[in-house]
Short mmCIF file of C-alpha atoms in Angstrom, two decimals:
data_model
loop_
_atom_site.label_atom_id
_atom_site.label_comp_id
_atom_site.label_asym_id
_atom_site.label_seq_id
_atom_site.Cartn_x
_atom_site.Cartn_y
_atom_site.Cartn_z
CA UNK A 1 -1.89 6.05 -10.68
CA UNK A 2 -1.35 8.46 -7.48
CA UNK A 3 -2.03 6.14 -5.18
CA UNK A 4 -0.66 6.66 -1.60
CA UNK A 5 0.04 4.50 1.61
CA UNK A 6 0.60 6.27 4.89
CA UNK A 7 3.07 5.76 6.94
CA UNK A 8 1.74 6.26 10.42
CA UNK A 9 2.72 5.09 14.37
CA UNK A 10 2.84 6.30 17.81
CA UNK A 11 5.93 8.52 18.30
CA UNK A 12 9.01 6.95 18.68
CA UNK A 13 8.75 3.61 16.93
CA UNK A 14 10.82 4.49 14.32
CA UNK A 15 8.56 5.27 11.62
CA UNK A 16 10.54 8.50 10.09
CA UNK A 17 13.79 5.96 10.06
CA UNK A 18 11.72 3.79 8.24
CA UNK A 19 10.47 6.40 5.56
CA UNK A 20 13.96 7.34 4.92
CA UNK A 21 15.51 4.41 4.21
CA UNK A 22 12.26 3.32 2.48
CA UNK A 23 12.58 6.20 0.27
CA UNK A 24 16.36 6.57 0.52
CA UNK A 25 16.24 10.10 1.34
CA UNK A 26 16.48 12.32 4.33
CA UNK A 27 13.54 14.13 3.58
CA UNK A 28 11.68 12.80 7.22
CA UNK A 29 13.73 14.98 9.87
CA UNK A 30 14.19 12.45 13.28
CA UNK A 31 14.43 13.49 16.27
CA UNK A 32 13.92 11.98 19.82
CA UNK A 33 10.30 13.72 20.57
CA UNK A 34 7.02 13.46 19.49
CA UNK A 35 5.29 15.09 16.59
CA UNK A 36 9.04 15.93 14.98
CA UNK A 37 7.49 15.34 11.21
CA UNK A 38 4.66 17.80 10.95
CA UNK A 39 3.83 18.07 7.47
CA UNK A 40 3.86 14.94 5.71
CA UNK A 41 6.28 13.78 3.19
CA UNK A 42 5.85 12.41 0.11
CA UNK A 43 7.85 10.12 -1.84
CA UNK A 44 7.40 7.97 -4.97
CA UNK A 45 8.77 5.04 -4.56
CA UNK A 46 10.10 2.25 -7.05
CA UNK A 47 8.30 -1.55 -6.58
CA UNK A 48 11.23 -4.38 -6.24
CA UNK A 49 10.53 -6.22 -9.63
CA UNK A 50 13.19 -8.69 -11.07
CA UNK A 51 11.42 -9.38 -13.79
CA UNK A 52 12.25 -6.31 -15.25
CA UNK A 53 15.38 -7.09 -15.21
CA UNK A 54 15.17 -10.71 -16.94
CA UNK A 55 13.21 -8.83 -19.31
CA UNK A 56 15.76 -6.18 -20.22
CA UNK A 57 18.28 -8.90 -20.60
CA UNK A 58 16.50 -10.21 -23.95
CA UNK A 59 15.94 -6.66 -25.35
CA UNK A 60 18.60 -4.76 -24.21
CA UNK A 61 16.27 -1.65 -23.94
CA UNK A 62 17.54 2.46 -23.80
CA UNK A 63 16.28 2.65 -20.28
CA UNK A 64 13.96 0.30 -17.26
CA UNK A 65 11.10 2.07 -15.94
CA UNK A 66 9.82 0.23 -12.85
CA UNK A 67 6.09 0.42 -11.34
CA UNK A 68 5.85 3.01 -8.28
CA UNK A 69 3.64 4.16 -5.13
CA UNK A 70 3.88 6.77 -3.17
CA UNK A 71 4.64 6.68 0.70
CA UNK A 72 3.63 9.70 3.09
CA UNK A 73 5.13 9.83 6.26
CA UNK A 74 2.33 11.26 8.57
CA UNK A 75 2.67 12.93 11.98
CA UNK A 76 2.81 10.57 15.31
CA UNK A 77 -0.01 9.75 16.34
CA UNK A 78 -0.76 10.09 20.36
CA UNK A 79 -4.32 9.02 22.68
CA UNK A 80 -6.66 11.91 22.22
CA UNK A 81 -5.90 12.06 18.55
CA UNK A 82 -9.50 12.38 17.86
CA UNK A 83 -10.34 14.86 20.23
CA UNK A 84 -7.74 17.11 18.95
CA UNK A 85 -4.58 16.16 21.43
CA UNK A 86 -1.14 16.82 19.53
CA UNK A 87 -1.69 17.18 16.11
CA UNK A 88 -5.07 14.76 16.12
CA UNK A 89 -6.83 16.71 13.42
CA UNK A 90 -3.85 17.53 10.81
CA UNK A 91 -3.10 13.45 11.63
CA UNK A 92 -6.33 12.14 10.78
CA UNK A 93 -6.76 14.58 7.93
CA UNK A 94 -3.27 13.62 6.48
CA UNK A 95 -4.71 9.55 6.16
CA UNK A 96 -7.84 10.39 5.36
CA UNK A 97 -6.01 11.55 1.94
CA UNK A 98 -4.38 7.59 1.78
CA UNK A 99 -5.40 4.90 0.13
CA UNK A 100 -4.02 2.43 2.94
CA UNK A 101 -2.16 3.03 5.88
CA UNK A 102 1.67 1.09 6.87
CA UNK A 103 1.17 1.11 10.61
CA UNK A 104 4.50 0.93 12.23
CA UNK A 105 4.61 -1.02 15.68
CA UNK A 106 7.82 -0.99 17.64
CA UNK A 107 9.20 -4.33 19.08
CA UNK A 108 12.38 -3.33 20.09
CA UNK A 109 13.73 -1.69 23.35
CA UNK A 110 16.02 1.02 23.61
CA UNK A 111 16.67 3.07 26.69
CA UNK A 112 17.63 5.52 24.68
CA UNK A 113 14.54 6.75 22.59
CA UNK A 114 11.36 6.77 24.81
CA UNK A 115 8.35 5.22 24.21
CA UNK A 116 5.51 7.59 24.52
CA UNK A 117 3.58 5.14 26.88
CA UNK A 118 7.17 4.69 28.48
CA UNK A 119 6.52 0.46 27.58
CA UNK A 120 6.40 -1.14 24.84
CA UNK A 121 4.01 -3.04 23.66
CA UNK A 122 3.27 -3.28 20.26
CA UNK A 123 -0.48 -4.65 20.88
CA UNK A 124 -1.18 -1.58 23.25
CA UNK A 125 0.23 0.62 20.49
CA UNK A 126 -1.91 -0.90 17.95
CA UNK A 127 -5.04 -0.58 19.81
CA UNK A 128 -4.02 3.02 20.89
CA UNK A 129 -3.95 3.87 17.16
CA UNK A 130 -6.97 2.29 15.87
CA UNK A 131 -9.28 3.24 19.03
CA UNK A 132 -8.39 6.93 17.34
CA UNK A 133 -9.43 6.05 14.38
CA UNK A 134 -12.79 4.48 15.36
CA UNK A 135 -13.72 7.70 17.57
CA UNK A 136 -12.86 9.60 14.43
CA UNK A 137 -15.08 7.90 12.12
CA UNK A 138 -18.16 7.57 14.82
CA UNK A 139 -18.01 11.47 14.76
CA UNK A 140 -17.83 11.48 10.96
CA UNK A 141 -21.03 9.21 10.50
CA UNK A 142 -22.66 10.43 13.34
CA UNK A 143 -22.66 13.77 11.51
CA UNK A 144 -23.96 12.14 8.81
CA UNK A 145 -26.71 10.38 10.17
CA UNK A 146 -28.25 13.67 11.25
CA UNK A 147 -28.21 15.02 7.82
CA UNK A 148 -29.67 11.82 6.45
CA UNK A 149 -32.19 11.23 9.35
CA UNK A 150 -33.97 14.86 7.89
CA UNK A 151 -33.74 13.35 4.41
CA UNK A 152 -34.90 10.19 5.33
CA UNK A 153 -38.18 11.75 6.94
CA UNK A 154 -39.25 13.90 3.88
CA UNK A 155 -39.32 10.15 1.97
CA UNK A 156 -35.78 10.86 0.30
CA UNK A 157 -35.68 6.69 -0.51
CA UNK A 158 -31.88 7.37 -1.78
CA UNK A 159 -31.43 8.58 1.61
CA UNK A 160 -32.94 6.04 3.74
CA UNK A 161 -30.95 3.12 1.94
CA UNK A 162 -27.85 5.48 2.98
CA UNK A 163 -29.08 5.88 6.61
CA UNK A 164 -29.43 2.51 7.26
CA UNK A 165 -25.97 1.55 5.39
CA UNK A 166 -24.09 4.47 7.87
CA UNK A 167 -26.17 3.10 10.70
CA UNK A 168 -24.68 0.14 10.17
CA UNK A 169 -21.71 0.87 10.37
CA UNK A 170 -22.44 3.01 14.08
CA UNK A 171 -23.27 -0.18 15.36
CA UNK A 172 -20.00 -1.23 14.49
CA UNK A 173 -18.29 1.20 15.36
CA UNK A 174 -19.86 1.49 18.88
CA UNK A 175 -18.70 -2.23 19.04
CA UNK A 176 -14.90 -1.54 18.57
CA UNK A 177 -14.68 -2.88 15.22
CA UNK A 178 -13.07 -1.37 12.15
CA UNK A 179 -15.02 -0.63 8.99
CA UNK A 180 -13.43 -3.00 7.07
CA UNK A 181 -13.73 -5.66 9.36
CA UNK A 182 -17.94 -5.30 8.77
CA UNK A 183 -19.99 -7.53 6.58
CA UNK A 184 -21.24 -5.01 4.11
CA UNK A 185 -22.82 -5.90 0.80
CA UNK A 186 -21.85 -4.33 -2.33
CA UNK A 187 -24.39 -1.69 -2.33
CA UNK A 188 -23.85 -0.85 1.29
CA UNK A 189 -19.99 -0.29 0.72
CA UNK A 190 -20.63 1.68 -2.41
CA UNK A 191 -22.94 3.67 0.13
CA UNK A 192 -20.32 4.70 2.28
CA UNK A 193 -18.10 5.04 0.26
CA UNK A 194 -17.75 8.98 -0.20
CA UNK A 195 -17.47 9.19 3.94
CA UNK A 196 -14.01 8.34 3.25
CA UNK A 197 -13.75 6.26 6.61
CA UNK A 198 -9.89 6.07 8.37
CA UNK A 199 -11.35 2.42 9.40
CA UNK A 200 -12.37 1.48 6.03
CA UNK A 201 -8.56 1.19 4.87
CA UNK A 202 -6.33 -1.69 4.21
CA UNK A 203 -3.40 -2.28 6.43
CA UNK A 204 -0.19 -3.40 6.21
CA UNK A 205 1.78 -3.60 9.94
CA UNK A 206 5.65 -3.14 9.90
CA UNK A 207 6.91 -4.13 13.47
CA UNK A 208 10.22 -2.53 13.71
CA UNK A 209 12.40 -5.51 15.32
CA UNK A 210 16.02 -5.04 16.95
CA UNK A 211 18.54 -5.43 14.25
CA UNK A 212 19.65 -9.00 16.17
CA UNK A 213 16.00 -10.19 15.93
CA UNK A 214 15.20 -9.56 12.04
CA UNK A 215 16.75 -12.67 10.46
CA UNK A 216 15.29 -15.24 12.80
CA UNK A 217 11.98 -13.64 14.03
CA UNK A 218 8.52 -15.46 13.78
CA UNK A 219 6.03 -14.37 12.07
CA UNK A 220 3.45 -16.59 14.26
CA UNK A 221 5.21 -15.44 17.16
CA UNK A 222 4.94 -11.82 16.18
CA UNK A 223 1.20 -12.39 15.03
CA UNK A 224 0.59 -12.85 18.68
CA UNK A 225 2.19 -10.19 20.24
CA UNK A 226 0.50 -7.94 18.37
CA UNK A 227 -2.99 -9.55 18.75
CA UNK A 228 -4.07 -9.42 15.09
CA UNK A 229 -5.77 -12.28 13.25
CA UNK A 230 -4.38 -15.10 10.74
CA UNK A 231 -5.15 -13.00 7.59
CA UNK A 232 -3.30 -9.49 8.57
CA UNK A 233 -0.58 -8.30 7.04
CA UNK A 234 2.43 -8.32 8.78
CA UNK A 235 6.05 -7.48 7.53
CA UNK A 236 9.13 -7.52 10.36
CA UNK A 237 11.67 -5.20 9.67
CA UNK A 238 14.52 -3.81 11.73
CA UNK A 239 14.47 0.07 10.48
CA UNK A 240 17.94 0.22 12.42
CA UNK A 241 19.23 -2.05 9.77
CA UNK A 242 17.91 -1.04 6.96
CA UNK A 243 18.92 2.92 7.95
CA UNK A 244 22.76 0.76 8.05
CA UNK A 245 21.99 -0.62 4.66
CA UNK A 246 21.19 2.97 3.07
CA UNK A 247 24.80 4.35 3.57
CA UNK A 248 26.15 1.44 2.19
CA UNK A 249 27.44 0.87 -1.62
CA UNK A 250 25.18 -2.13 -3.52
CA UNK A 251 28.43 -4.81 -2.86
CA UNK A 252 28.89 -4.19 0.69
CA UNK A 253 25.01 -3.94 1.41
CA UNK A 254 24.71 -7.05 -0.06
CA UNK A 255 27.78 -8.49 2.27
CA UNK A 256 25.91 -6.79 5.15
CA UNK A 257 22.90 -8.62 4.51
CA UNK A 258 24.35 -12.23 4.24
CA UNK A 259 26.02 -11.45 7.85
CA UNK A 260 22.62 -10.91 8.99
CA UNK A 261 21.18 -14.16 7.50
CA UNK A 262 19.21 -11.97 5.19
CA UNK A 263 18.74 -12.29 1.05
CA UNK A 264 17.44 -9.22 0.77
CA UNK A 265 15.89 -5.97 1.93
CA UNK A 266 13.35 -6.21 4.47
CA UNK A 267 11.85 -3.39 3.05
CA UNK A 268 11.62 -5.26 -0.76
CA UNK A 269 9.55 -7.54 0.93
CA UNK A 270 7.34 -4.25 2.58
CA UNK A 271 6.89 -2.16 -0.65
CA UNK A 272 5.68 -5.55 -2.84
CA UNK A 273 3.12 -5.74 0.00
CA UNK A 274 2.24 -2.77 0.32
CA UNK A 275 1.94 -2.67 -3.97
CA UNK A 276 -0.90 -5.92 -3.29
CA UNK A 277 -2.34 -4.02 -0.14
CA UNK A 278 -3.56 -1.44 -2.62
CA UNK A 279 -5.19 -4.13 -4.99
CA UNK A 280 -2.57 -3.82 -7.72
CA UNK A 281 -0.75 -5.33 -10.37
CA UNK A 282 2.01 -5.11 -12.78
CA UNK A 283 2.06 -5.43 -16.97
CA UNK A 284 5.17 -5.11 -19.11
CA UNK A 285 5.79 -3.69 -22.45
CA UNK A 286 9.26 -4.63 -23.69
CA UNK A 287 11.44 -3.22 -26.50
CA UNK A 288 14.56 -1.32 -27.42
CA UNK A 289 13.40 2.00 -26.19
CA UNK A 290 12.45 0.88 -23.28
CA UNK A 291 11.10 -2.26 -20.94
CA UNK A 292 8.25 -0.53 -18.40
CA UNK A 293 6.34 -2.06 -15.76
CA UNK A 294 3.08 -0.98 -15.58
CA UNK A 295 0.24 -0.64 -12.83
CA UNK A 296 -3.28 -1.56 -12.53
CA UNK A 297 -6.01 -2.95 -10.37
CA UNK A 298 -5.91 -6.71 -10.32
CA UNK A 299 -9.66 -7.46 -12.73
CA UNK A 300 -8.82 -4.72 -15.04
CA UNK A 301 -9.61 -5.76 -18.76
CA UNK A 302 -7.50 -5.51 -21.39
CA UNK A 303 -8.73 -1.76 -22.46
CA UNK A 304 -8.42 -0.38 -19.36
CA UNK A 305 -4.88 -1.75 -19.29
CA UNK A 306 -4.00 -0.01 -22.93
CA UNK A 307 -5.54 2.93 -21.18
CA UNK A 308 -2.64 3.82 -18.39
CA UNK A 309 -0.17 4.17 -21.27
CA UNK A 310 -2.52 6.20 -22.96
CA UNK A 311 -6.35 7.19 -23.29
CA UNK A 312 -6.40 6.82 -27.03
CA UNK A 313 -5.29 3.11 -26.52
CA UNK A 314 -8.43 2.68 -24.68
CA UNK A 315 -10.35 4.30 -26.82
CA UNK A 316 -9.44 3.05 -30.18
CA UNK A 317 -8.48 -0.52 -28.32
CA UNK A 318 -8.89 -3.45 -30.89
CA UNK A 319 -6.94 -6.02 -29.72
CA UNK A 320 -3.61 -7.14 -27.36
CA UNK A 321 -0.81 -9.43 -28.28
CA UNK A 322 -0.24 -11.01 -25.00
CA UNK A 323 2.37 -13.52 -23.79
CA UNK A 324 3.72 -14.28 -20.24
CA UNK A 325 6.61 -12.72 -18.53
CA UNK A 326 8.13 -15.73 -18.29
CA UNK A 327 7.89 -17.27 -22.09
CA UNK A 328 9.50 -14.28 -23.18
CA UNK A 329 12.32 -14.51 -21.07
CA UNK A 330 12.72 -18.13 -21.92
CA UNK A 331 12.14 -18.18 -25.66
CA UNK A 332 14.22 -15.08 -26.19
CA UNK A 333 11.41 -12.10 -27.24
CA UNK A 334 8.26 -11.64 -28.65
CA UNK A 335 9.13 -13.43 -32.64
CA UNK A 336 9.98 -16.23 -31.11
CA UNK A 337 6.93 -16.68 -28.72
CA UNK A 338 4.70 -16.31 -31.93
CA UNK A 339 7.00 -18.78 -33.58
CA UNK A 340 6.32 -21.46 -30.47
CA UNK A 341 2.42 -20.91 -30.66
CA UNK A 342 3.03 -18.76 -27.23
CA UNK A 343 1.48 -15.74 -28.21
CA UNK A 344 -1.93 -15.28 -27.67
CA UNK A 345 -4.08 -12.39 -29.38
CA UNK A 346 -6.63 -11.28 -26.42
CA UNK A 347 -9.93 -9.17 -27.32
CA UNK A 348 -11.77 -6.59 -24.96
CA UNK A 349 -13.15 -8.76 -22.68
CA UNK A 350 -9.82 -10.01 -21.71
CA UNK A 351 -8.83 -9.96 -17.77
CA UNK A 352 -5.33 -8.73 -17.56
CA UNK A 353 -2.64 -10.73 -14.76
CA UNK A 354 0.01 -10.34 -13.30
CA UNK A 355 3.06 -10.42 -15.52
CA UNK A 356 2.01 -9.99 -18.75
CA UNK A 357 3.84 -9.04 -21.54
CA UNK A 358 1.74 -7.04 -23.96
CA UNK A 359 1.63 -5.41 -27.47
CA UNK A 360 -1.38 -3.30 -28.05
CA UNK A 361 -3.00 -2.98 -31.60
CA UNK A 362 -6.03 0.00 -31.68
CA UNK A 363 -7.32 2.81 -34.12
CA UNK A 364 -6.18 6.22 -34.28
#
């Protein structure tokens, strides 16, 4: 679906590590000074599903196709972004392109790789990062308010309902508070909507742990030494580790992980939250050519579903033959979910979740 999540920090906090092993590539050059990634990089990456795989164990498919997002890893960010310091504008610029944005926080101390600030302090750096973004967007809609102030005075009425949504959102602004943090209504958010605010943006934090600290760190604990509230996203990863992990084969990555204490992949854990960040979810069509997760918004009806595989499914949608994930796995296939009464025929008014397995019927 092209959507992207940026990747973006202070300097130093390990945020091009963190690309590369989430991307397992080396496409993020690191190095031990600020603004070392210039351009951004882009990567598609594949969403951790084992369900795929219990699905591909009934079918024996040709191939797995997993659901993907892209990651960019954007420039470091430093204080004065917005009035042009380091690489300020090509940095803003570069999220203003994202969908959400992965801000990487560092937690762990090393004498060897400076902090910008020379301390760290993950709360400092998070405030550093989003006082940026909040000058940024003041200029933005004050800007805009002066266009829509003239408008507004020759009786435009679109543009007074616009002026007084962006004004709005001033006051918040002026107030230290992020976009998305505002009570907007509907309309007023549908208003604003084309200023493309940096503030406006989901976000995930990843606060980059020592590799001794990721297996038994608290997440309360963590929560407060970064200052954020109950319902933010947080993910602790060690990007040290997972860096380790990368140059490993599959068996002694896995042995690697159980001597840290860990199940998995931190980063498993970052991607699938990074996949809900964005408001999405996964459908899976399943046979011998191939088992394929699929991705759409979470409310998406059935023809808008049919419609990622291709338009004409939307378009000449009639109905979907729909049965969980996990029936189909259990029963042993589609037959035999039709057989136990488990297969449900869904019409166009149908709201798609999360792990459905689905056949669609339509008109060429």
């Amino acid at each position: 679906m092209g959507l992207q999540i940026g990747i973006v920090g202070l300097p130093n906090v390990g945020k091009s590590t963190l690309f590369n092993a989430l991307t397992k590539s080396k496409g993020a050059q690191m190095a031990n000074y600020p603004f070392c990634t210039i351009e951004p990089n882009v990567r598609v990456v594949e969403v951790p599903d084992t369900r795929l795989d219990e699905l591909a164990k009934v079918v024996h498919p040709e191939k797995v196709i997993p659901a993907i997002i892209e990651f960019v890893d954007i420039a470091g960010l430093v204080k004065g972004a917005a009035s042009g310091e380091g690489l300020g504008n090509k940095f803003l610029a570069n999220i203003r392109q994202c969908d959400a944005i992965l801000q990487v926080v560092r937690a762990f101390e090393n004498k060897d790789i400076q902090h910008v600030s020379e301390v760290v302090d993950p709360k400092s750096d998070i405030e550093v990062i989003n006082t940026e973004l909040i000058l940024a967007d003041l200029d933005t809609v004050q800007k805009k308010l002066g266009e829509l102030e003239k408008k507004a005075r020759a009786n435009d009425k679109e543009a007074v309902l616009k002026r007084d949504a962006v004004k709005k959102v001033e006051e918040g602004l002026s107030q230290e508070k992020m976009a998305i943090d505002l009570e907007l209504s509907k309309e007023e958010k549908e208003l604003i909507k084309d200023l493309h605010l940096l503030t406006n943006k989901p976000v995930l934090y990843a606060c980059n742990v020592a590799e001794d600290q990721i297996a038994t760190v608290d997440i309360e604990t963590l929560r407060a030494k970064l200052g954020v509230g109950p319902t933010t996203k947080i993910i602790p990863v060690s990007a040290k580790v997972e860096q380790e992990l990368n140059e490993l084969s599959a068996e002694e990555a896995q042995a690697f992980l159980e001597d840290l204490g860990l199940k998995e992949s931190t980063l498993n854990a970052m991607i699938r939250e990074a996949y809900d960040l964005l408001g999405l979810q996964t459908y899976f069509t399943a046979g011998v050519k191939e088992v394929r997760a699929w991705t759409i918004h979470k409310g998406w009806k059935g023809p808008q579903a049919a419609g990622v595989i291709h338009t004409d499914f939307e378009k000449g949608f009639i109905r979907a033959e729909i049965c969980s994930w996990k029936d189909f796995v259990e029963l042993g296939g589609e037959s035999k979910c039709r057989d136990a009464g488990k297969l449900r025929s869904e019409g166009k008014e149908y709201v798609m979740k999360d792990g459905d397995v689905v056949h669609f019927l339509f008109n060429n």
